[in-house]
PDB file of C-alpha atoms and ligand atoms in Angstrom:
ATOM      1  CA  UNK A   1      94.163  86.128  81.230  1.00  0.00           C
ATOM      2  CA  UNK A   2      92.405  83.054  82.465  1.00  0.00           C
ATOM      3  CA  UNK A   3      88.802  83.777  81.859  1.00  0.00           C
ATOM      4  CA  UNK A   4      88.521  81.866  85.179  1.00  0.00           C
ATOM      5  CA  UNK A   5      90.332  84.854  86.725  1.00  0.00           C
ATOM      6  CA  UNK A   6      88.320  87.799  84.726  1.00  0.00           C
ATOM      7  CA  UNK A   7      85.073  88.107  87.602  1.00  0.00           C
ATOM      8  CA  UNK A   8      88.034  88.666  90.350  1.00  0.00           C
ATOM      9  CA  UNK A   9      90.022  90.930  88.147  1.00  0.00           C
ATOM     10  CA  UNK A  10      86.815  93.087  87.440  1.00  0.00           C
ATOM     11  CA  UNK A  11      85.897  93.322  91.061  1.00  0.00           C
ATOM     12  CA  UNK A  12      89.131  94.261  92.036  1.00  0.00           C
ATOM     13  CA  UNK A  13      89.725  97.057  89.455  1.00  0.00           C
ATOM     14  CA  UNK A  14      86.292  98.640  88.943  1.00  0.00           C
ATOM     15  CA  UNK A  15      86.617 100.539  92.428  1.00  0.00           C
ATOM     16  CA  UNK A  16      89.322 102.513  90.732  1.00  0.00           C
ATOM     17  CA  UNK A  17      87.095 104.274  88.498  1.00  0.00           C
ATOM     18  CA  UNK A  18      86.300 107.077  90.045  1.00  0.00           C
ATOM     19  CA  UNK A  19      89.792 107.611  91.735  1.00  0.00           C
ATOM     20  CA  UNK A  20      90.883 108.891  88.494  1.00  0.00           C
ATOM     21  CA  UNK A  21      91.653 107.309  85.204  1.00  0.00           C
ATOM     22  CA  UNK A  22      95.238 106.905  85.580  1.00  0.00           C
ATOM     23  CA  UNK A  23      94.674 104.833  88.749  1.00  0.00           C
ATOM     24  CA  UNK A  24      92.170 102.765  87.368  1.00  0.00           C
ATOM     25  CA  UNK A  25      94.508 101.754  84.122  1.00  0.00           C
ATOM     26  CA  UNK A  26      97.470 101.373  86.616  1.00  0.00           C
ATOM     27  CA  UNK A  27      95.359  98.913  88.776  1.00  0.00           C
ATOM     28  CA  UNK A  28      94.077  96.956  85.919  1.00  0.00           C
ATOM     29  CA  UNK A  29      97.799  96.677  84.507  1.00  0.00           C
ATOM     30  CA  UNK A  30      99.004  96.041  87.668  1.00  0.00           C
ATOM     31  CA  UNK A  31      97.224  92.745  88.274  1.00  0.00           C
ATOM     32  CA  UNK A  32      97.544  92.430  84.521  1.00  0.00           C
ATOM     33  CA  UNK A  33     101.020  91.309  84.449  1.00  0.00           C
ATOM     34  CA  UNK A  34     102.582  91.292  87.763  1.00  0.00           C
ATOM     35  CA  UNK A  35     102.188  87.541  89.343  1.00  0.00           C
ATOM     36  CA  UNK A  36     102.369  88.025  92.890  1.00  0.00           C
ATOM     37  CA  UNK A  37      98.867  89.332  93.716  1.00  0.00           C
ATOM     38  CA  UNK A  38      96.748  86.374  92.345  1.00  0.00           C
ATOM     39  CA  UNK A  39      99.767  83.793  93.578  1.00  0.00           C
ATOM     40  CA  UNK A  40      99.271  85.033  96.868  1.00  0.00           C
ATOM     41  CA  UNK A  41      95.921  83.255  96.778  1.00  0.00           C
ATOM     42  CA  UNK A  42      96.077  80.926  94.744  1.00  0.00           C
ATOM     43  CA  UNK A  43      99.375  79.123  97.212  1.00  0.00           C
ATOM     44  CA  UNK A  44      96.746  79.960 100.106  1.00  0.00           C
ATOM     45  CA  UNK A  45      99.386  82.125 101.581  1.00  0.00           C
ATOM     46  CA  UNK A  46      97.436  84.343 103.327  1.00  0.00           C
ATOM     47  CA  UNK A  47      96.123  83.404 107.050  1.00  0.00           C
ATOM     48  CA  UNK A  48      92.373  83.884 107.861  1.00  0.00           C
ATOM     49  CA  UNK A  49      92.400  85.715 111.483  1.00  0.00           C
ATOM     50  CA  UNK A  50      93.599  88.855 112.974  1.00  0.00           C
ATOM     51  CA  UNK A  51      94.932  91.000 110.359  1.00  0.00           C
ATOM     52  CA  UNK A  52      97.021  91.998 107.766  1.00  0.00           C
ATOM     53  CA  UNK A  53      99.433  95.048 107.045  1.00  0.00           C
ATOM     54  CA  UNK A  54     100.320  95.608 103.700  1.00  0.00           C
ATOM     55  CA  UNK A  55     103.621  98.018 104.191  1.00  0.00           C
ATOM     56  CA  UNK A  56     103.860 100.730 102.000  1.00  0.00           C
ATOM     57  CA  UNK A  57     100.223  99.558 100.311  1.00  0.00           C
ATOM     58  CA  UNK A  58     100.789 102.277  97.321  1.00  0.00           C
ATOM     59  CA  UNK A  59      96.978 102.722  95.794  1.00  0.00           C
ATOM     60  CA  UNK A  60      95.994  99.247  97.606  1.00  0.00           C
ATOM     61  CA  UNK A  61      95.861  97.028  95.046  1.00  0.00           C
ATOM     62  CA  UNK A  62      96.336  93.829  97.201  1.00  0.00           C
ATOM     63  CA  UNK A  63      93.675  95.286  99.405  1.00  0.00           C
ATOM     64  CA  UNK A  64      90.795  95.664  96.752  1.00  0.00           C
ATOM     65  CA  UNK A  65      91.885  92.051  95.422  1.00  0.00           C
ATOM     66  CA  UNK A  66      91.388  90.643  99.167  1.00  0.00           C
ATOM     67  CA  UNK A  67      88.130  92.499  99.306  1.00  0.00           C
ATOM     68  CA  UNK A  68      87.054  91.355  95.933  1.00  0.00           C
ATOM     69  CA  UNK A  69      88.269  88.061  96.573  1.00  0.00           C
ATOM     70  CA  UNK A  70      85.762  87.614  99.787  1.00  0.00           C
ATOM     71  CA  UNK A  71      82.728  88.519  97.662  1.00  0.00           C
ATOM     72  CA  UNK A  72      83.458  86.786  94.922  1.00  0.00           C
ATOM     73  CA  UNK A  73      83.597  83.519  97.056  1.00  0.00           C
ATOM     74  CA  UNK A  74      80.946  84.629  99.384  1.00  0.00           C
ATOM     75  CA  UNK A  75      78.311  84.893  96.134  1.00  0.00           C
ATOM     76  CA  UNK A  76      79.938  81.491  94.737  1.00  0.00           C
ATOM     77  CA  UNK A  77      82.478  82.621  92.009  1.00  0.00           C
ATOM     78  CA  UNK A  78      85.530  81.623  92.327  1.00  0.00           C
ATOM     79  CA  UNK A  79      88.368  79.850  90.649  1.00  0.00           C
ATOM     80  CA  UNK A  80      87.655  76.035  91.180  1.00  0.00           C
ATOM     81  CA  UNK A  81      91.049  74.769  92.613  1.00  0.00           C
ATOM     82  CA  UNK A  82      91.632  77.898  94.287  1.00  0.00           C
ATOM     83  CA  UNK A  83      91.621  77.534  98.288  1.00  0.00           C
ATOM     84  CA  UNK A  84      89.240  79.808 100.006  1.00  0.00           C
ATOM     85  CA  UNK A  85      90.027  83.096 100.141  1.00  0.00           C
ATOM     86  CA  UNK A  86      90.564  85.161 104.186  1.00  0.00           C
ATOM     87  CA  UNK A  87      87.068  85.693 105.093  1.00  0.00           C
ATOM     88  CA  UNK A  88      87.743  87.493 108.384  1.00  0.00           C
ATOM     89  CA  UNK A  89      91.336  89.004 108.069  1.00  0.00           C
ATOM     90  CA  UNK A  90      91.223  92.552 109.035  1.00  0.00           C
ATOM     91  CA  UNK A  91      93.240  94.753 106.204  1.00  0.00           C
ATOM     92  CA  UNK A  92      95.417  97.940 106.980  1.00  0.00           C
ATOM     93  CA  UNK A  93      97.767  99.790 104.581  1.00  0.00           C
ATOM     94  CA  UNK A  94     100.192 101.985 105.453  1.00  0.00           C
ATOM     95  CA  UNK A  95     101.386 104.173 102.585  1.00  0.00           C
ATOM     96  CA  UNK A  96     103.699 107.171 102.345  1.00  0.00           C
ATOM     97  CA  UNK A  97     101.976 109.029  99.293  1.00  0.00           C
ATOM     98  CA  UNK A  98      99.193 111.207  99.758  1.00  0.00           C
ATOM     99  CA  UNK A  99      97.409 110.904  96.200  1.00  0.00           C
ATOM    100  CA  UNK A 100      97.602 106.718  96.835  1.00  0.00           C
ATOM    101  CA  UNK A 101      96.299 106.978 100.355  1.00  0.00           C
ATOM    102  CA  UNK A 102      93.414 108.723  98.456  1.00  0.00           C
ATOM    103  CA  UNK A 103      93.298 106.633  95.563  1.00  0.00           C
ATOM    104  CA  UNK A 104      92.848 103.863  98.117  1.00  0.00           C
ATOM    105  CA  UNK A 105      90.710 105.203 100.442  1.00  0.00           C
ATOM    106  CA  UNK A 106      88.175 105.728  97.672  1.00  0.00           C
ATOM    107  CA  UNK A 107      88.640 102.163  96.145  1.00  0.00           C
ATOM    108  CA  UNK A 108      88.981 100.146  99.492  1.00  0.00           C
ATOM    109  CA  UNK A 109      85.403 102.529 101.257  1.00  0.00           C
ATOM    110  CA  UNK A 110      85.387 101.016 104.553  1.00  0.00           C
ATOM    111  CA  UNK A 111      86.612  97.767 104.135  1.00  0.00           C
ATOM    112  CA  UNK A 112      89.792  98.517 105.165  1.00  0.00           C
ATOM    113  CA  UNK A 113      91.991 101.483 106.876  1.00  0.00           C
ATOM    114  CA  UNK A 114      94.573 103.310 105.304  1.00  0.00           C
ATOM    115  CA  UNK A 115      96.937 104.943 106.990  1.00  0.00           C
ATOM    116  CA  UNK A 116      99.285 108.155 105.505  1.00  0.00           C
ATOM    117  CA  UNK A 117     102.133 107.194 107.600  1.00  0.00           C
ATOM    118  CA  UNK A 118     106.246 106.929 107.064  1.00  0.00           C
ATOM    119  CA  UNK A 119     106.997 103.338 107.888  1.00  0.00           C
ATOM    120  CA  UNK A 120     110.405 105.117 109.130  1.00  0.00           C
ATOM    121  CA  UNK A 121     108.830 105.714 112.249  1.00  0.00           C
ATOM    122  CA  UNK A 122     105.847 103.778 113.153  1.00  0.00           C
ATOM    123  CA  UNK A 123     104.952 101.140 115.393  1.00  0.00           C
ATOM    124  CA  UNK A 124     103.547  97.866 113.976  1.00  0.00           C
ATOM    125  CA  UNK A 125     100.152  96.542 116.338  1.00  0.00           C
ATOM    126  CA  UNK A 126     100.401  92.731 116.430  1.00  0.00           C
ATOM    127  CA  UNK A 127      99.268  91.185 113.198  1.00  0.00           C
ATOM    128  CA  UNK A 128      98.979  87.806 111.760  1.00  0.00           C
ATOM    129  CA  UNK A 129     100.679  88.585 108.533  1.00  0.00           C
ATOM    130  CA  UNK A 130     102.496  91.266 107.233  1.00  0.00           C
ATOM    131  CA  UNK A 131     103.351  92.381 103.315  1.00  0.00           C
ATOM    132  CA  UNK A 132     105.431  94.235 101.296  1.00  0.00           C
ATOM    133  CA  UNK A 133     105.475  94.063  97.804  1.00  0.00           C
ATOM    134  CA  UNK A 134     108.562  96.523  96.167  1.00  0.00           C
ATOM    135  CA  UNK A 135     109.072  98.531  99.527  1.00  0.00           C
ATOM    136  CA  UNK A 136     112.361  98.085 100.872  1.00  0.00           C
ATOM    137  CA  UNK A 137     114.048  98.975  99.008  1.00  0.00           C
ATOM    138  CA  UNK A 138     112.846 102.365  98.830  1.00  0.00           C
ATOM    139  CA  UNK A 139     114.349 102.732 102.885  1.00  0.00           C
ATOM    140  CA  UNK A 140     118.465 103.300 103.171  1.00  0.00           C
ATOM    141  CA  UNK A 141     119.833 100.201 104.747  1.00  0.00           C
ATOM    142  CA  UNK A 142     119.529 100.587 107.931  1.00  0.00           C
ATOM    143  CA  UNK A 143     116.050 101.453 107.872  1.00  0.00           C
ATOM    144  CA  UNK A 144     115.288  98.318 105.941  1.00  0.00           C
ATOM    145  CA  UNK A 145     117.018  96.580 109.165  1.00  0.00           C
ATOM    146  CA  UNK A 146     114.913  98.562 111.872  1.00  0.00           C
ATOM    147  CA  UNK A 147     111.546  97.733 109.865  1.00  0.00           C
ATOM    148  CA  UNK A 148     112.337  94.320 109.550  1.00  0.00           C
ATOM    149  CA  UNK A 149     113.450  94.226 113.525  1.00  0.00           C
ATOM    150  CA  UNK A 150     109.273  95.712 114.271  1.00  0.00           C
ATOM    151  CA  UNK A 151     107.579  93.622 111.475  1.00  0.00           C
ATOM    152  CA  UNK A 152     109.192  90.273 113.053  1.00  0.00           C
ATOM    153  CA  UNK A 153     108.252  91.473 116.450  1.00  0.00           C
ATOM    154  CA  UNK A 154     104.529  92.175 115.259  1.00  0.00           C
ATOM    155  CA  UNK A 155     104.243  89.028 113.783  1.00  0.00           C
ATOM    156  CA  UNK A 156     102.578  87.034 116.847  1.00  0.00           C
ATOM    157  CA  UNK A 157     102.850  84.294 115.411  1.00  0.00           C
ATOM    158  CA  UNK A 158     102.641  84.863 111.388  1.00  0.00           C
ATOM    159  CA  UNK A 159     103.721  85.292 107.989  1.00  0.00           C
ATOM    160  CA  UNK A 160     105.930  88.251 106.046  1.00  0.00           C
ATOM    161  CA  UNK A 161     105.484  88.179 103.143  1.00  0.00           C
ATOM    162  CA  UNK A 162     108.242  90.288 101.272  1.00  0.00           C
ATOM    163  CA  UNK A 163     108.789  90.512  97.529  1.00  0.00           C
ATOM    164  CA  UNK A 164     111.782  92.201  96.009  1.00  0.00           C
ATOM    165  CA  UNK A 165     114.500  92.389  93.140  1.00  0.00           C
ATOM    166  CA  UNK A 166     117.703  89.856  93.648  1.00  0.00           C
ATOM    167  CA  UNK A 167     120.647  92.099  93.093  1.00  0.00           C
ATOM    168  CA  UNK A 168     122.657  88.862  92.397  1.00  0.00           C
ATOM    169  CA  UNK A 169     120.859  88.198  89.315  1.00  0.00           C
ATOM    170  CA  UNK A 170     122.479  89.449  86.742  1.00  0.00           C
ATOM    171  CA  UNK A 171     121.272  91.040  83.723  1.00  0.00           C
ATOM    172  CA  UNK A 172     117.414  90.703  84.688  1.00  0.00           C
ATOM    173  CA  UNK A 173     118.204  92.396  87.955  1.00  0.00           C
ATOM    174  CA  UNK A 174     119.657  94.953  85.716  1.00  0.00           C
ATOM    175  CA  UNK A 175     116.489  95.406  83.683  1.00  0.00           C
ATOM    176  CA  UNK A 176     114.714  95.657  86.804  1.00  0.00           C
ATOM    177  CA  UNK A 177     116.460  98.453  88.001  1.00  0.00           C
ATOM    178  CA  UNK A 178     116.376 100.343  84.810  1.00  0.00           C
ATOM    179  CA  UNK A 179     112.380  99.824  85.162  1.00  0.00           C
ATOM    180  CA  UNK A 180     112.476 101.321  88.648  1.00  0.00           C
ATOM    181  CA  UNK A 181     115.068 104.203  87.532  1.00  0.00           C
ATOM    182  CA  UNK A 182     112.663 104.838  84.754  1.00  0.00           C
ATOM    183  CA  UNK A 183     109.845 104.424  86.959  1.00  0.00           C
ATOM    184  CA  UNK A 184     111.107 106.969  89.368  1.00  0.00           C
ATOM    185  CA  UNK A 185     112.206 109.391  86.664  1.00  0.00           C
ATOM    186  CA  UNK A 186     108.804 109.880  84.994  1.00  0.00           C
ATOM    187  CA  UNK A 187     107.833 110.918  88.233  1.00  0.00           C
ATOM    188  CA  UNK A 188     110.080 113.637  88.657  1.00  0.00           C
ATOM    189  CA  UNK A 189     111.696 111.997  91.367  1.00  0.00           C
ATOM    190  CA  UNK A 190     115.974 111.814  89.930  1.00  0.00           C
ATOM    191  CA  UNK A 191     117.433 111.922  93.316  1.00  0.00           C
ATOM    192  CA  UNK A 192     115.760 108.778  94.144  1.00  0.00           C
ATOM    193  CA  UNK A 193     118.343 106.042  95.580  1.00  0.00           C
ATOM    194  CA  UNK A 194     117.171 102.775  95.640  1.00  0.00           C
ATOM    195  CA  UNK A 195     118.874 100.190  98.149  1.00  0.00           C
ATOM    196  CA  UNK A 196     118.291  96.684  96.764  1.00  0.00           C
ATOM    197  CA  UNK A 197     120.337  93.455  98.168  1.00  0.00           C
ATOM    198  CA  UNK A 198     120.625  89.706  96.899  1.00  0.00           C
ATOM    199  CA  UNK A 199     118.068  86.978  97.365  1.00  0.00           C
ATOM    200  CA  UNK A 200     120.775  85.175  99.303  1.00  0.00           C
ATOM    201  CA  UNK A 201     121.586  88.709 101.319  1.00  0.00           C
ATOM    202  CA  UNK A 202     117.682  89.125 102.475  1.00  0.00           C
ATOM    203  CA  UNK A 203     117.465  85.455 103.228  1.00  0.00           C
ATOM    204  CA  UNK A 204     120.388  86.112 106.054  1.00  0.00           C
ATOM    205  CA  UNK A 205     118.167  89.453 107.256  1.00  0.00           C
ATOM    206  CA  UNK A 206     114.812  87.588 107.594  1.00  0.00           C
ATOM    207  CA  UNK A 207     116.742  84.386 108.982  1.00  0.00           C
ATOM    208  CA  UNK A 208     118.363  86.238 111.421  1.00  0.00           C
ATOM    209  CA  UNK A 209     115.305  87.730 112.849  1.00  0.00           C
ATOM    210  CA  UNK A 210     113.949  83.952 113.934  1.00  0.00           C
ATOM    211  CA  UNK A 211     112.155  83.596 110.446  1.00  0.00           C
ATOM    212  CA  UNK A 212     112.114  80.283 108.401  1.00  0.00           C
ATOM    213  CA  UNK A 213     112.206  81.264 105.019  1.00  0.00           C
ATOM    214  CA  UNK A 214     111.384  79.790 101.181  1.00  0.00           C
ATOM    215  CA  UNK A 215     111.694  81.774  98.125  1.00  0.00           C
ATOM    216  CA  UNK A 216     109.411  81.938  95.227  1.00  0.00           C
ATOM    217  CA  UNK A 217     110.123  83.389  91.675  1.00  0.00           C
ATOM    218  CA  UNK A 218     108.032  86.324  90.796  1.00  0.00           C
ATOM    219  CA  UNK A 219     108.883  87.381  87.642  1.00  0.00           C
ATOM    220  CA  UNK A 220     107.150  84.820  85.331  1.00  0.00           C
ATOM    221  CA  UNK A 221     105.879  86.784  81.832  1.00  0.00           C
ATOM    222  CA  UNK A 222     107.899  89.818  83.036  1.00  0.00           C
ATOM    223  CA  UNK A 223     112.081  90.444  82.069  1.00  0.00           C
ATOM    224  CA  UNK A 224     112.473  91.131  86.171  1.00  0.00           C
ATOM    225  CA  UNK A 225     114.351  89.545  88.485  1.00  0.00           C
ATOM    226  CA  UNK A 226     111.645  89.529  91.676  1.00  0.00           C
ATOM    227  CA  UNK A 227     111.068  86.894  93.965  1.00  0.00           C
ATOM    228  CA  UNK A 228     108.851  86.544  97.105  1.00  0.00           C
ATOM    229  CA  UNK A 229     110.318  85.475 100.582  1.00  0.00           C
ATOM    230  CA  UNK A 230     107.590  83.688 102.532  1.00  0.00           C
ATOM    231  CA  UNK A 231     109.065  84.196 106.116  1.00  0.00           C
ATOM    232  CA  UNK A 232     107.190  82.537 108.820  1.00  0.00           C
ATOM    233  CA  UNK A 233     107.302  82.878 112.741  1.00  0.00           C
ATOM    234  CA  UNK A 234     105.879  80.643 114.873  1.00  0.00           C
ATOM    235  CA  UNK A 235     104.775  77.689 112.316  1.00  0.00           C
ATOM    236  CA  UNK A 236     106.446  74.358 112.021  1.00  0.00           C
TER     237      UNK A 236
HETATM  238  C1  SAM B 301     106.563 100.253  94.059  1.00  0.00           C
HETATM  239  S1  SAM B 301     105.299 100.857  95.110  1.00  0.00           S
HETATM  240  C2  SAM B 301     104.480  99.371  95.565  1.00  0.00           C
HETATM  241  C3  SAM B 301     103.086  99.627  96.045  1.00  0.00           C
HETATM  242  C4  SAM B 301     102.316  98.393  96.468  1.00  0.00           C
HETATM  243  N1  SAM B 301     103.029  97.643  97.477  1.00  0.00           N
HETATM  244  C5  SAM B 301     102.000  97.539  95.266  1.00  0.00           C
HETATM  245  O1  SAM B 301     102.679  96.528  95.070  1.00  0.00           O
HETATM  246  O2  SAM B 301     101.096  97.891  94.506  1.00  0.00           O
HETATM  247  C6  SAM B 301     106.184 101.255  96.601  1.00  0.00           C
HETATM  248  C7  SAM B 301     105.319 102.023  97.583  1.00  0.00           C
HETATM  249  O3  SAM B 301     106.017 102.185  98.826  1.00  0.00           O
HETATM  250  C8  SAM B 301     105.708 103.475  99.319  1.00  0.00           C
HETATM  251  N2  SAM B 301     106.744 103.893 100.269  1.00  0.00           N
HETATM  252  C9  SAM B 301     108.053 104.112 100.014  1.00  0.00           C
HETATM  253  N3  SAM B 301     108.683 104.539 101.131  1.00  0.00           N
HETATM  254  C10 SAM B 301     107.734 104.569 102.120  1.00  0.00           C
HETATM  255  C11 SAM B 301     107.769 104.942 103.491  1.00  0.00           C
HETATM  256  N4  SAM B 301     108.898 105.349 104.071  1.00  0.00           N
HETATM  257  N5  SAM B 301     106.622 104.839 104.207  1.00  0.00           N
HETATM  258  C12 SAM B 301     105.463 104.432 103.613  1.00  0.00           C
HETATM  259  N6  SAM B 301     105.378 104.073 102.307  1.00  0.00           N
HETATM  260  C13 SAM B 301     106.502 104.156 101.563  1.00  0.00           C
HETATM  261  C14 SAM B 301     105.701 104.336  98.064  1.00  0.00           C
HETATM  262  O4  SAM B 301     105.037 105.579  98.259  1.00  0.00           O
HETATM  263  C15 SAM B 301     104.990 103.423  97.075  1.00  0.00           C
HETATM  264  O5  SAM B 301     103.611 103.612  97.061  1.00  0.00           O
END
C-alpha cells in the first residue's frame, strides 16, 4: 500500500475492532485490495453538501473511510495531491443484514445513520449523491429497474455512483461470478440468484433515466471484471 495511504487506512479500519474480529479483517481486506473506495476520493467524486446514501452499505466500509477521511484532513494528514475530502456531507446506509447494520452501527457511532431496511421497498429522501457498490445485482430485474427509477428521482441534482460486474466481459466476468457464487456459498446462502447485466446494458438503464454517464474500470490488481458508472443529473 502507499504508505501515503496507511494513516487513512488505519482510521478507517480500527473502528472495526470491537465489532468482532471477522469484521475488522474483512474491513481491512476490503480497502486492501478493492480500488473503488480510495478512487472515489482520490477523482473527487464525491459532492460536499446535503448527503449521501450508500445503498445496501453492508458493514459501512465507505462510511468509516468518509468519516476517517474528514479527520484525517481536518488534523492535516492527508495524501498531498488528493482533493479535499466532503467535510459536511451527511452519510446514511441502508443495509439489508442485521449483523452489518450492527457491525456498522458500532464502527460508524454517531457519525452517520444506518438504517436495517429492504431497498425493495423504501423511499429515497432527496440526496446529493447516491452509491452502490455490488448491490444490484443482488435485486431480480425488475427491482433493479424500480430502484434505479427512486434513486434518479432522489438525486436533486447529483451523482450515482454505481459499481458492478460487466456480464459482457468474458472470462473475467466469469471469475467474478465464481467469486460471488463462492462468496454466497460459504455463507450458506445456495439458492442465491444473482442478476448481473453488461456495462453497455446498465449504461442504456442509467441513460434512460436522464443520467449522463462515464465508466471507470474497477478491477485493477484484482482478476474481476467491475467497473464504476458515474451517472450524473443535473451537471453539465
Ligand atoms: C457485496 S455487499 C456490498 C456491501 C457494500 N456496498 C460494500 O461495498 O462494502 C452487498 C450488500 O447489499 C446488501 N443487500 C442486498 N440486497 C439488499 C436489499 N434488498 N436491501 C438492502 N440491502 C441489500 C447485502 O446484505 C450486502 O451487505
Amino acid at each position: 500500500m502507499n504508505p501515503q495511504l496507511r494513516p487513512l487506512f488505519e482510521a478507517a479500519t480500527r473502528p472495526y475492532v470491537g465489532a468482532g474480529t471477522f469484521a475488522w479483517h474483512f474491513a481491512r481486506g476490503k480497502l486492501r485490495h478493492d480500488p473503488v473506495f480510495f478512487f472515489l476520493l482520490r477523482r473527487g467524486l464525491l459532492p460536499d453538501r446535503e448527503s449521501l446514501l450508500d445503498l445496501g452499505c453492508g458493514r459501512g466500509i465507505l462510511l468509516s473511510l468518509l468519516k476517517a477521511a474528514k479527520e484525517q484532513y481536518q488534523t492535516g494528514v492527508w495524501p498531498r495531491d488528493w482533493p479535499v475530502p466532503p467535510l459536511n456531507l451527511g452519510l446514511r446506509g441502508i443495509e439489508l443484514s442485521e449483523s452489518r447494520v450492527r457491525a456498522a452501527r458500532h464502527a460508524l457511532g454517531d457519525s452517520a445513520r444506518v438504517d436495517l431496511r429492504d431497498l425493495r421497498d423504501i423511499d429515497l429522501p432527496p440526496c446529493s449523491v447516491i452509491v452502490m457498490i455490488d448491490v444490484l445485482f443482488y435485486l431480480g430485474r425488475e427491482e433493479q429497474e424500480r430502484l434505479l427509477d427512486r434513486a434518479a428521482a432522489a438525486l436533486a441534482p447529483g451523482g450515482l455512483l454505481v459499481r458492478e460486474a460487466d456480464a459482457g466481459a468474458g472470462f473475467a466476468f466469469r471469475v467474478t461470478r465464481w467469486s460471488e457464487n463462492l462468496a454466497g456459498a460459504l455463507r450458506g446462502e445456495f439458492a442465491q440468484r444473482l442478476h448481473y447485466r453488461s456495462a453497455v446494458q446498465w449504461i442504456a438503464e442509467l441513460a434512460g433515466r436522464g443520467l449522463s454517464v462515464r465508466v471507470e474500470p474497477m478491477s485493477e490488481g484484482t482478476p474481476f471484471a467491475n467497473v464504476l458508472f458515474v451517472a450524473r443529473k443535473g451537471f453539465g
